[in-house]
Coordinates of C-alpha atoms in Angstrom, one line a residue:
M1 CA -8.1 -26.7 7.8
N2 CA -8.4 -25.4 4.1
I3 CA -12.2 -24.9 3.9
Q4 CA -14.4 -22.0 1.4
V5 CA -16.7 -19.8 3.3
G6 CA -19.6 -17.6 1.9
A7 CA -22.0 -18.6 -1.2
R8 CA -20.1 -20.1 -4.2
Y9 CA -22.4 -20.5 -7.2
L10 CA -21.8 -24.3 -8.7
G11 CA -23.9 -23.4 -12.5
N12 CA -27.4 -25.1 -12.9
G13 CA -29.0 -23.3 -10.2
H14 CA -27.3 -24.8 -7.9
C15 CA -25.1 -22.5 -4.9
T16 CA -23.6 -24.0 -1.8
F17 CA -23.6 -21.4 1.5
T18 CA -21.1 -21.6 4.1
V19 CA -20.5 -20.4 6.9
W20 CA -19.2 -20.8 11.1
S21 CA -21.3 -20.1 13.5
P22 CA -20.0 -22.3 16.9
D23 CA -22.4 -20.5 19.2
V24 CA -26.1 -20.6 17.4
E25 CA -27.8 -23.4 18.0
A26 CA -29.9 -23.1 14.0
M27 CA -28.9 -21.5 11.3
A28 CA -30.1 -20.7 7.6
V29 CA -29.9 -18.9 4.9
Q30 CA -33.1 -16.6 3.9
I31 CA -33.9 -16.2 0.5
V32 CA -35.3 -12.3 0.4
S33 CA -36.8 -12.3 -3.3
T34 CA -39.2 -15.2 -2.1
A35 CA -38.8 -15.2 1.8
Q36 CA -37.8 -18.6 1.2
T37 CA -35.9 -20.1 4.5
I38 CA -33.3 -22.7 3.9
P39 CA -32.0 -24.0 7.0
M40 CA -28.1 -25.4 6.8
A41 CA -26.5 -28.3 8.5
R42 CA -24.6 -27.9 11.2
S43 CA -20.9 -30.0 9.6
Q44 CA -17.7 -30.7 11.2
G45 CA -15.6 -27.5 13.4
D46 CA -19.4 -25.8 13.7
Y47 CA -19.1 -24.6 9.9
W48 CA -22.8 -24.7 8.7
Q49 CA -23.6 -25.3 5.1
V50 CA -25.9 -26.2 2.9
T51 CA -26.3 -26.5 -1.4
A52 CA -29.0 -24.7 -2.4
Q53 CA -31.2 -25.8 -5.6
D54 CA -32.4 -22.7 -8.0
I55 CA -30.6 -19.6 -7.0
L56 CA -29.4 -17.8 -9.9
P57 CA -27.0 -15.5 -9.7
D58 CA -28.5 -12.4 -8.4
T59 CA -29.7 -13.8 -5.7
L60 CA -30.1 -11.7 -2.4
Y61 CA -30.0 -13.3 1.0
F62 CA -29.5 -13.1 4.3
Y63 CA -28.1 -15.5 6.9
Q64 CA -30.6 -15.8 10.0
L65 CA -29.5 -16.7 13.1
N66 CA -31.1 -18.6 15.9
N67 CA -34.6 -18.3 14.0
Q68 CA -34.4 -15.0 14.6
E69 CA -31.9 -11.8 13.5
S70 CA -30.5 -11.4 9.8
R71 CA -27.5 -11.1 9.1
P72 CA -25.7 -10.2 5.8
D73 CA -23.2 -13.1 5.1
P74 CA -19.2 -13.1 6.6
A75 CA -17.7 -13.2 2.9
S76 CA -20.4 -11.7 1.5
Q77 CA -18.9 -11.2 -2.6
S78 CA -21.3 -8.4 -3.1
Q79 CA -23.1 -5.7 -1.0
P80 CA -25.0 -3.8 -3.6
Q81 CA -27.3 -2.2 -1.3
G82 CA -24.3 -1.5 1.0
V83 CA -23.3 -2.5 4.2
H84 CA -26.2 -3.1 6.1
G85 CA -28.6 -4.3 3.2
P86 CA -28.3 -9.1 2.1
S87 CA -25.1 -10.7 0.3
Q88 CA -25.7 -11.5 -3.4
V89 CA -24.6 -14.5 -4.9
I90 CA -22.2 -13.6 -7.5
D91 CA -21.2 -16.4 -10.4
Q92 CA -17.5 -16.2 -10.9
A93 CA -17.1 -16.5 -14.5
F94 CA -15.3 -14.2 -16.7
E95 CA -14.0 -14.7 -19.8
W96 CA -10.5 -13.8 -18.7
T97 CA -7.5 -13.1 -21.8
D98 CA -4.6 -12.8 -19.3
H99 CA -3.8 -16.6 -19.7
D100 CA 0.3 -15.4 -21.5
W101 CA 1.0 -13.3 -17.9
A102 CA 3.1 -14.6 -16.0
G103 CA 4.1 -11.5 -13.5
V104 CA 6.2 -8.3 -13.6
A105 CA 9.4 -9.3 -10.5
L106 CA 10.0 -7.4 -7.5
E107 CA 12.8 -5.9 -8.1
D108 CA 11.3 -4.6 -11.3
L109 CA 8.1 -2.8 -9.2
I110 CA 7.1 0.2 -9.9
I111 CA 4.7 0.4 -7.6
Y112 CA 1.7 3.5 -8.1
E113 CA -0.7 4.4 -5.4
I114 CA -4.5 4.3 -5.9
H115 CA -7.3 5.6 -4.4
V116 CA -10.2 4.4 -6.8
G117 CA -12.9 7.0 -6.1
T118 CA -10.4 9.9 -6.3
F119 CA -8.0 8.8 -9.1
T120 CA -11.4 10.0 -12.1
P121 CA -14.2 11.6 -11.9
E122 CA -16.1 8.9 -11.9
G123 CA -14.5 7.7 -8.9
T124 CA -14.3 4.1 -11.0
F125 CA -13.3 1.0 -12.3
D126 CA -13.7 1.5 -15.4
A127 CA -12.2 4.9 -15.5
I128 CA -9.0 3.6 -14.6
I129 CA -8.6 1.7 -17.4
P130 CA -8.2 4.2 -20.5
R131 CA -5.3 5.9 -17.9
I132 CA -3.1 2.7 -17.9
Q133 CA -1.1 3.9 -20.6
T134 CA -0.1 6.8 -19.9
L135 CA 1.2 4.9 -16.7
K136 CA 2.9 2.8 -19.1
E137 CA 4.8 5.1 -21.0
L138 CA 5.9 6.8 -17.5
G139 CA 7.1 3.8 -16.0
V140 CA 4.8 2.2 -13.7
T141 CA 4.8 -2.1 -13.4
A142 CA 2.0 -2.1 -11.0
I143 CA -1.2 -0.2 -9.5
E144 CA -2.4 -0.8 -6.6
L145 CA -4.9 0.0 -5.0
M146 CA -6.3 0.8 -1.6
P147 CA -9.2 -1.2 0.1
I148 CA -11.8 -2.2 -1.7
S149 CA -13.9 -3.9 0.3
Q150 CA -17.5 -2.9 1.1
F151 CA -17.3 0.4 3.3
P152 CA -21.2 2.4 4.0
G153 CA -21.8 4.8 2.2
D154 CA -25.7 6.6 2.0
R155 CA -27.6 4.3 -0.4
S156 CA -30.7 6.3 -1.1
T157 CA -28.3 7.8 -4.5
D158 CA -27.2 5.8 -7.2
D159 CA -24.2 8.3 -7.2
P160 CA -20.3 6.7 -6.8
S161 CA -19.4 10.2 -5.0
A162 CA -22.2 9.3 -1.9
Y163 CA -19.6 6.2 -0.9
R164 CA -16.8 8.2 0.7
N165 CA -13.9 6.2 2.4
W166 CA -10.0 5.3 1.7
G167 CA -11.5 1.6 2.9
Y168 CA -10.1 1.2 6.4
D169 CA -13.5 0.4 7.5
G170 CA -14.7 -2.0 4.6
T171 CA -16.5 -4.8 6.9
Y172 CA -17.1 -7.5 4.3
L173 CA -13.8 -8.6 3.0
Y174 CA -14.8 -10.6 0.6
A175 CA -17.5 -8.3 -1.3
V176 CA -15.6 -5.8 -4.0
Q177 CA -17.5 -2.5 -3.7
N178 CA -20.3 -2.0 -5.1
S179 CA -19.7 2.1 -6.3
Y180 CA -16.2 1.4 -7.9
G181 CA -18.0 -1.5 -10.2
G182 CA -17.9 -4.3 -8.7
V183 CA -17.1 -7.5 -9.2
T184 CA -17.2 -7.7 -12.9
G185 CA -15.8 -4.1 -12.9
L186 CA -12.4 -5.8 -11.0
K187 CA -12.4 -8.2 -13.2
R188 CA -12.2 -6.2 -16.1
L189 CA -9.6 -3.7 -14.4
V190 CA -7.3 -6.6 -13.6
D191 CA -7.2 -7.9 -17.5
A192 CA -6.9 -4.7 -19.0
C193 CA -3.9 -3.7 -17.0
H194 CA -2.8 -7.6 -17.6
Q195 CA -2.9 -7.2 -21.5
Q196 CA -1.3 -3.6 -20.9
G197 CA 2.3 -5.3 -18.9
M198 CA 1.3 -4.0 -15.6
A199 CA 0.5 -6.2 -12.3
V200 CA -1.6 -5.1 -9.9
M201 CA -1.9 -5.3 -5.9
L202 CA -5.1 -5.0 -3.1
D203 CA -4.4 -3.2 0.0
V204 CA -6.0 -5.6 2.5
V205 CA -6.9 -4.8 5.9
Y206 CA -7.0 -8.1 8.4
N207 CA -6.3 -5.6 11.4
H208 CA -9.7 -4.5 11.5
F209 CA -12.9 -4.4 10.7
G210 CA -14.8 -1.0 10.2
P211 CA -17.5 -0.2 12.6
E212 CA -20.8 0.4 10.6
G213 CA -21.9 -2.6 9.7
N214 CA -20.2 -4.8 11.7
Y215 CA -22.3 -7.7 12.8
I216 CA -19.7 -10.6 12.2
S217 CA -18.6 -11.6 16.6
Q218 CA -22.5 -12.0 15.5
F219 CA -21.4 -15.1 14.1
G220 CA -18.8 -15.9 16.6
S221 CA -15.5 -15.2 18.2
Y222 CA -13.4 -13.4 15.8
F223 CA -12.2 -10.8 18.7
T224 CA -10.0 -11.6 22.2
D225 CA -9.8 -8.9 24.6
S226 CA -6.7 -9.6 24.9
Y227 CA -5.0 -7.3 23.2
R228 CA -6.2 -4.2 22.2
T229 CA -5.6 -1.9 19.1
P230 CA -6.2 2.0 17.8
W231 CA -9.6 0.4 17.0
G232 CA -10.6 -1.3 19.4
S233 CA -10.5 -5.5 20.9
A234 CA -8.2 -7.1 18.5
V235 CA -9.0 -10.3 15.6
N236 CA -8.4 -13.7 17.2
Y237 CA -5.5 -14.9 15.9
D238 CA -4.3 -17.3 18.8
N239 CA -7.4 -17.5 21.0
V240 CA -10.4 -20.1 21.7
H241 CA -11.2 -21.1 17.9
S242 CA -9.0 -18.8 16.3
H243 CA -8.0 -21.3 14.0
H244 CA -11.3 -20.8 12.2
V245 CA -10.5 -17.0 11.9
R246 CA -7.3 -17.7 10.7
N247 CA -9.3 -19.7 7.6
F248 CA -11.7 -17.0 6.9
F249 CA -8.4 -14.9 6.6
I250 CA -5.9 -17.4 4.8
Q251 CA -9.3 -18.1 2.6
N252 CA -9.8 -14.0 1.8
T253 CA -6.3 -13.6 0.4
L254 CA -6.6 -17.0 -1.8
Y255 CA -10.0 -15.5 -2.9
W256 CA -8.7 -12.1 -3.8
L257 CA -5.4 -13.9 -5.7
R258 CA -7.1 -16.7 -7.7
E259 CA -10.9 -15.0 -8.7
Y260 CA -9.4 -11.9 -9.3
H261 CA -6.7 -13.2 -11.0
L262 CA -3.9 -10.0 -8.8
D263 CA -0.7 -9.9 -8.5
A264 CA 0.0 -9.3 -4.8
L265 CA -1.9 -8.4 -1.4
R266 CA -0.1 -5.0 0.7
L267 CA -1.1 -6.0 4.8
D268 CA -2.8 -2.7 5.7
A269 CA -0.4 -2.6 9.8
V270 CA 0.7 -5.9 10.4
H271 CA 2.0 -4.4 14.1
A272 CA -1.5 -4.4 14.3
I273 CA -1.8 -8.1 14.2
Y274 CA -0.8 -9.7 17.6
D275 CA -0.5 -13.8 17.9
L276 CA 1.3 -15.4 19.7
G277 CA 1.2 -18.5 18.4
A278 CA 4.7 -20.7 17.6
K279 CA 2.9 -20.0 13.8
H280 CA 2.3 -16.2 13.0
I281 CA -1.0 -16.3 11.0
L282 CA 1.5 -14.4 8.4
A283 CA 3.4 -17.3 7.9
E284 CA 0.7 -19.2 7.2
L285 CA -0.2 -16.8 5.2
A286 CA 2.6 -17.3 3.6
E287 CA 3.1 -20.9 2.6
H288 CA -0.5 -20.6 1.0
V289 CA 0.0 -17.9 -0.7
E290 CA 3.2 -19.7 -2.1
A291 CA 1.4 -22.6 -2.6
L292 CA -0.6 -21.3 -4.7
S293 CA 1.9 -19.6 -6.8
N294 CA 3.3 -22.7 -7.5
E295 CA 0.0 -24.7 -8.5
Q296 CA -0.4 -21.0 -10.8
N297 CA 3.2 -21.0 -11.8
R298 CA 3.9 -17.6 -10.9
K299 CA 5.2 -16.1 -8.2
L300 CA 2.1 -13.9 -6.1
Y301 CA 3.7 -11.6 -3.9
L302 CA 2.6 -10.7 0.2
I303 CA 3.9 -7.1 0.8
A304 CA 3.2 -6.4 4.7
E305 CA 3.4 -2.1 6.1
S306 CA 4.8 -2.3 8.9
D307 CA 6.3 0.2 11.2
A308 CA 8.5 -2.6 13.8
N309 CA 11.0 -1.8 11.6
D310 CA 11.2 -5.6 12.2
P311 CA 12.8 -8.2 9.7
R312 CA 10.9 -10.7 11.1
V313 CA 9.0 -9.8 9.2
I314 CA 11.0 -11.1 5.7
R315 CA 13.0 -13.8 6.9
P316 CA 12.1 -16.8 5.7
I317 CA 10.2 -18.6 7.4
E318 CA 12.7 -21.6 7.7
V319 CA 15.1 -19.5 9.7
G320 CA 12.1 -18.4 11.9
G321 CA 10.5 -14.8 10.3
H322 CA 7.0 -14.6 8.5
G323 CA 8.0 -15.7 4.9
M324 CA 6.5 -11.5 3.6
D325 CA 8.5 -11.5 0.1
A326 CA 8.7 -7.9 1.3
Q327 CA 8.0 -4.9 3.6
W328 CA 7.4 -1.6 4.0
S329 CA 10.6 0.9 5.1
D330 CA 8.9 4.2 6.8
D331 CA 12.6 5.5 8.1
F332 CA 13.0 5.4 4.2
H333 CA 10.4 8.2 4.1
H334 CA 10.7 9.8 7.3
A335 CA 14.3 11.1 6.9
L336 CA 13.8 12.4 3.5
H337 CA 10.3 13.9 4.5
A338 CA 12.1 16.1 7.5
L339 CA 15.3 16.8 5.3
L340 CA 12.8 18.4 3.1
T341 CA 10.8 20.6 4.9
G342 CA 12.3 21.1 8.5
D343 CA 9.5 19.2 9.7
Q344 CA 9.6 18.0 13.5
I345 CA 5.9 17.4 14.4
G346 CA 5.2 13.6 16.0
Y347 CA 7.4 10.4 14.7
Y348 CA 9.8 13.8 12.9
Q349 CA 11.3 14.8 15.6
D350 CA 12.8 11.4 15.2
F351 CA 14.4 12.8 12.0
G352 CA 15.9 15.7 10.3
K353 CA 20.1 14.7 10.2
C354 CA 21.4 13.6 6.3
S355 CA 23.5 10.9 8.0
Q356 CA 19.9 9.4 8.7
L357 CA 19.1 9.1 5.0
A358 CA 22.1 8.1 4.4
K359 CA 21.8 5.1 7.2
A360 CA 19.0 4.9 5.1
Y361 CA 20.0 3.8 2.3
Q362 CA 22.5 1.3 3.3
D363 CA 20.7 -0.3 5.8
S364 CA 16.8 0.1 5.0
F365 CA 16.1 0.9 8.7
V366 CA 17.4 4.2 10.2
Y367 CA 16.4 3.2 13.6
D368 CA 17.7 -0.9 14.3
W369 CA 17.8 -0.4 17.8
Q370 CA 18.6 2.7 18.8
Y371 CA 17.0 5.0 20.9
S372 CA 13.6 6.7 19.4
P373 CA 12.5 10.0 21.3
H374 CA 9.3 9.7 19.5
R375 CA 8.6 6.3 20.9
Q376 CA 10.9 7.1 23.9
R377 CA 11.6 3.6 23.5
F378 CA 14.1 1.5 22.0
H379 CA 13.3 0.3 18.4
G380 CA 13.7 -1.4 15.6
N381 CA 16.5 -4.6 14.9
V382 CA 18.8 -4.8 11.9
C383 CA 17.8 -6.1 8.8
R384 CA 21.5 -6.2 7.0
D385 CA 21.3 -9.4 5.7
R386 CA 18.1 -8.8 3.8
P387 CA 18.6 -7.5 0.2
S388 CA 17.2 -3.8 -0.4
S389 CA 14.3 -5.5 -2.9
Q390 CA 12.7 -6.9 -0.3
F391 CA 11.9 -3.3 1.2
V392 CA 9.3 -0.7 -0.6
V393 CA 9.8 3.3 0.2
C394 CA 8.0 5.9 -0.5
I395 CA 8.8 10.1 0.0
Q396 CA 4.7 10.1 0.1
N397 CA 1.0 8.2 0.2
H398 CA -2.0 8.1 1.3
D399 CA -1.2 8.1 5.6
Q400 CA 1.5 10.8 5.0
I401 CA -0.9 13.1 3.4
G402 CA -4.4 12.1 4.3
N403 CA -3.0 12.1 8.2
R404 CA -2.1 15.6 7.9
M405 CA -5.0 18.0 8.6
L406 CA -5.3 19.6 5.7
G407 CA -3.9 16.6 4.2
E408 CA -1.5 18.7 2.0
R409 CA 1.3 16.5 -0.2
L410 CA 4.5 17.1 -0.7
S411 CA 3.8 19.4 -3.1
H412 CA 2.8 22.4 -0.9
L413 CA 5.2 21.5 1.4
T414 CA 8.0 21.9 -0.8
S415 CA 9.6 24.1 -3.4
F416 CA 9.6 22.6 -7.4
E417 CA 13.4 21.8 -6.8
G418 CA 12.9 19.8 -3.8
L419 CA 9.7 17.7 -5.7
K420 CA 13.0 17.1 -8.2
L421 CA 15.2 15.8 -5.8
A422 CA 12.2 14.1 -3.7
A423 CA 12.1 12.6 -6.7
G424 CA 15.4 11.4 -7.8
A425 CA 16.6 9.8 -4.3
L426 CA 13.4 7.1 -4.7
I427 CA 13.2 6.3 -7.9
L428 CA 17.0 5.5 -7.4
S429 CA 17.0 4.6 -4.3
P430 CA 18.5 0.3 -4.3
F431 CA 14.8 -0.5 -2.8
V432 CA 10.9 -0.5 -4.9
P433 CA 9.1 2.2 -5.1
L434 CA 6.0 2.9 -4.3
L435 CA 4.2 6.7 -5.8
F436 CA 1.4 8.2 -4.8
M437 CA -1.4 8.6 -7.6
G438 CA -0.8 12.1 -9.2
E439 CA 3.4 12.6 -7.4
E440 CA 4.1 11.8 -10.6
Y441 CA 2.9 15.5 -12.3
G442 CA 3.0 18.0 -8.7
E443 CA -0.6 17.1 -8.0
E444 CA -1.9 19.9 -5.8
A445 CA -5.1 18.7 -4.8
P446 CA -5.7 17.9 -1.0
F447 CA -6.1 13.8 0.5
T448 CA -7.3 14.5 3.3
Y449 CA -9.5 12.2 5.4
F450 CA -13.1 11.2 4.3
V451 CA -16.1 9.2 5.7
S452 CA -19.8 8.7 4.6
H453 CA -21.0 6.9 7.7
S454 CA -25.0 6.7 8.2
D455 CA -25.3 6.6 12.2
T456 CA -25.6 9.8 13.7
G457 CA -23.6 9.1 16.5
L458 CA -20.5 7.6 14.5
I459 CA -20.8 10.9 11.9
H460 CA -19.6 12.6 15.3
A461 CA -17.4 10.6 17.0
V462 CA -14.7 10.1 14.0
R463 CA -15.2 14.4 13.3
E464 CA -14.6 15.2 17.3
G465 CA -11.6 12.5 17.1
R466 CA -10.6 13.9 13.7
K467 CA -10.0 17.8 16.3
R468 CA -8.3 15.9 18.9
E469 CA -5.9 14.5 17.1
F470 CA -5.1 18.0 15.7
A471 CA -5.0 19.7 18.9
A472 CA -1.6 19.2 20.0
F473 CA 0.3 20.4 17.2
H474 CA -2.2 23.4 15.8
A475 CA -2.8 26.8 17.0
Q476 CA -5.6 27.6 15.6
G477 CA -7.9 25.7 12.4
E478 CA -10.1 23.0 12.4
P479 CA -9.8 19.3 10.1
P480 CA -12.0 19.8 6.6
D481 CA -14.8 18.6 8.0
P482 CA -14.2 14.7 6.9
E483 CA -18.4 13.3 6.4
S484 CA -18.6 16.2 4.2
A485 CA -18.9 15.6 -0.3
E486 CA -17.1 18.6 -1.1
T487 CA -14.1 17.4 1.3
F488 CA -14.1 14.4 -0.7
E489 CA -14.2 15.9 -4.2
M490 CA -11.6 18.6 -3.9
C491 CA -9.6 15.4 -3.9
K492 CA -9.6 14.6 -7.0
L493 CA -6.9 14.8 -9.1
N494 CA -6.9 17.5 -11.1
W495 CA -4.5 15.1 -14.2
E496 CA -5.3 17.3 -17.4
T497 CA -2.5 19.7 -15.1
R498 CA -0.3 16.5 -16.3
T499 CA 1.0 18.5 -19.7
E500 CA 1.0 21.8 -18.5
G501 CA 4.2 24.1 -16.8
Q502 CA 6.3 22.8 -14.5
H503 CA 3.8 19.5 -13.9
H504 CA 4.9 18.2 -17.5
I505 CA 9.2 19.4 -16.4
L506 CA 7.6 16.7 -13.2
W507 CA 6.2 14.0 -15.3
M508 CA 9.3 13.8 -18.4
W509 CA 11.9 13.6 -14.9
Y510 CA 10.2 11.0 -13.2
Q511 CA 10.3 9.0 -16.3
Q512 CA 13.8 10.0 -18.1
L513 CA 14.5 8.7 -14.0
I514 CA 12.8 5.2 -14.4
Q515 CA 14.5 5.1 -18.1
I516 CA 17.7 4.9 -16.0
R517 CA 17.5 2.9 -12.8
N518 CA 15.9 0.1 -15.7
T519 CA 18.6 0.3 -17.6
M520 CA 21.6 1.5 -15.8
P521 CA 23.2 -1.8 -14.7
A522 CA 24.9 -0.6 -11.4
L523 CA 21.3 0.6 -10.5
K524 CA 19.7 -2.5 -11.7
R525 CA 22.0 -5.5 -9.6
Q526 CA 20.1 -6.7 -6.8
D527 CA 22.0 -8.3 -4.0
H528 CA 21.3 -12.1 -3.4
L529 CA 22.0 -13.4 -0.7
E530 CA 22.8 -17.0 -2.6
T531 CA 25.1 -15.4 -4.6
D532 CA 26.9 -12.2 -1.5
K533 CA 28.0 -13.2 1.3
A534 CA 25.4 -10.9 3.3
A535 CA 22.5 -8.2 1.3
R536 CA 24.1 -4.3 -0.2
T537 CA 27.9 -5.1 -0.9
H538 CA 27.6 -3.1 -4.1
L539 CA 26.2 -0.1 -2.4
K540 CA 27.8 2.8 -0.1
A541 CA 26.4 6.8 0.7
G542 CA 27.1 9.2 3.6
S543 CA 27.0 12.8 4.1
D544 CA 27.7 15.9 5.5
N545 CA 25.0 16.8 8.3
E546 CA 27.1 20.5 8.0
K547 CA 26.3 20.9 4.4
K548 CA 23.5 19.1 4.0
V549 CA 24.5 16.9 1.3
V550 CA 23.8 13.5 1.2
W551 CA 25.8 10.7 -1.3
W552 CA 25.6 7.1 -2.1
H553 CA 28.1 5.2 -4.9
R554 CA 26.7 2.0 -6.1
W555 CA 28.4 -0.2 -8.8
S556 CA 28.2 -3.6 -10.5
D557 CA 31.2 -4.9 -12.5
N558 CA 33.1 -2.5 -14.1
N559 CA 29.7 0.5 -14.3
H560 CA 29.7 2.5 -11.5
A561 CA 27.2 5.9 -10.3
L562 CA 27.4 8.1 -8.0
C563 CA 24.9 10.0 -6.9
L564 CA 25.0 13.6 -4.8
M565 CA 22.2 15.1 -3.1
N566 CA 22.2 18.4 -1.6
F567 CA 19.6 19.5 1.1
N568 CA 20.7 22.7 1.7
P569 CA 18.4 25.7 1.0
N570 CA 21.8 27.3 -0.7
D571 CA 24.3 26.9 -2.9
V572 CA 27.0 24.2 -1.4
V573 CA 31.1 23.9 -2.0
Y574 CA 30.8 20.4 -1.3
S575 CA 34.0 17.7 -2.2
P576 CA 33.3 13.4 -2.4
D577 CA 34.6 11.2 -2.5
T578 CA 34.6 10.4 -5.3
F579 CA 36.9 6.5 -5.3
D580 CA 39.4 7.3 -8.1
F581 CA 36.8 7.1 -11.0
S582 CA 36.7 10.0 -13.7
W583 CA 33.6 10.7 -13.9
E584 CA 30.8 11.8 -16.6
K585 CA 27.2 13.3 -15.8
V586 CA 23.8 11.9 -16.7
L587 CA 22.1 14.2 -14.9
D588 CA 21.1 17.6 -12.6
S589 CA 18.4 18.4 -11.3
A590 CA 19.7 22.1 -12.0
D591 CA 19.8 22.2 -15.8
K592 CA 17.7 24.3 -17.6
K593 CA 16.4 22.0 -19.8
W594 CA 14.2 20.7 -16.1
M595 CA 13.1 24.1 -15.4
G596 CA 16.5 24.4 -12.2
D597 CA 19.0 27.8 -12.2
G598 CA 21.6 26.4 -14.5
S599 CA 23.8 23.3 -12.9
R600 CA 27.7 24.5 -12.0
L601 CA 28.6 20.4 -12.5
P602 CA 31.4 19.3 -14.7
E603 CA 30.2 17.5 -17.6
K604 CA 33.2 15.0 -15.9
L605 CA 34.2 15.0 -13.0
E606 CA 38.4 14.3 -11.3
P607 CA 38.8 12.2 -8.0
R608 CA 38.4 15.2 -5.2
Q609 CA 37.0 18.3 -7.3
E610 CA 35.6 21.0 -5.9
L611 CA 32.3 21.4 -6.4
T612 CA 29.5 23.2 -6.1
L613 CA 25.7 22.1 -6.2
R614 CA 22.8 23.9 -6.4
S615 CA 20.2 24.8 -4.1
Q616 CA 18.1 21.4 -3.5
S617 CA 19.7 19.5 -6.2
F618 CA 19.8 16.2 -7.6
A619 CA 23.2 14.6 -9.4
L620 CA 24.3 11.0 -11.3
Y621 CA 26.9 10.3 -12.5
K622 CA 28.4 7.1 -13.9
V623 CA 31.1 5.1 -14.7

């Protein structure tokens, strides 16, 4: 099945409207400006369709169900009056200038996660464009936009800040958020990024719909009660009529990649996508994206966020996997965060040992069918058959920051030395690194949860829900009001501080690390299953839990790299296994150049030499 849904403008005032709705007896397009009602015809598969004349771009319309209630198009491409208002016909024509764009290889990705509304004072796509050059100078190769599908906001004002949302409450998966700049603004941003060699990724949500403006169930059986998610009934991927629901999401995936020239999609929380059919919806998505990649002669990527530690997500379809190009490894973040902060709340109780971070380097997953005290069950599976480049890791992101009661970034939870150590651990890892906006200069503004609903009952439910969520973890105090404009405003970046004091030193540290990652042969090598019997054949990691030291050794032919990380709040004396090489120091975060207390490591390192590692320091040697 390959049926495009929504309003497709054909030119010359002609527009085709298509919607799936199996249980209605009549369907019509209602034109807002003229109050004209255009009957639609039922076609095969219970799709209703009509090609209408005298329909120009920007025309506002509803679908009228059974000659009664009027609702926005479930596949609306634009909702200029918000989630309850009419849909808008869009002419997707655009003068692209990225005709020679070939994309960025998966292993070359340095991802930079952006929330459009708080990344700049304006909170728009166009406002991001002037900052792309700075990100490129840093070494970033891809920006990842948090969800931009239309979400609710205050329609009584033209102020973009009236639409306050992380984006995971979107109800119109095809509609580009109007307050961010809409369809044309997004295309201008993607085109500008490609002109500067920057890939663009988009976070999409296929596990639930937001609560406000959610009329889609009135059209068909998009949900099933066979499974429950944290947001209620699950999306119907494997029950009656599920092939039409699957088509809705498949077409959405292709729509973003095709119409907006995006390079990759990040699929939110795929562990909350339930499908017991013989062909998982993720596998079907992968097949369609692969076909589009071949058609466009450039590789397009699907990257899954999953906390299931399940390698099936990224294994090839032909061996029973879902065929995703990459997936997240939260274990890396959790292991590193627990070491840096001593946090033992929630899932962090499963972490805190240096041996766990060493295992994350070696195996990607710390819990690969190990008992998890937090989950009170065995968790995960072994994934050593997959290359390291199929795993995305971070030291902070929107979830890990925003799900804290006060939205504290790592800059509030560890020292400046700890920030440098974390950056080194991330950037020089064998995985694909993701930075959260502002991380590279130690942004101090929080990133807490914020929304803007119009339903007073929903507003109350969100506020109370946040209080209950943190009640078990905080003895006193309340989370910032998620409905408050002040909560949103305090989350905006202080971008100008990136050139000041320690912030600038940290920025240059990140830049130096990325340059080393891109130029040192031992770090550039990627394990490939075609040439290696198993992935990860050129990395060895180890630790000393008592001294709180983690090390790893990576190599490619005659080029070797040795990393030493001290998570101890004190200096420690340590004798690493240096593999009988004579090593040359590349960098040390304790150097005064990086505003450290001064390195005590030698420029040349001999086998089994006793070393003094500065507290919370990161050092790299090479052969």
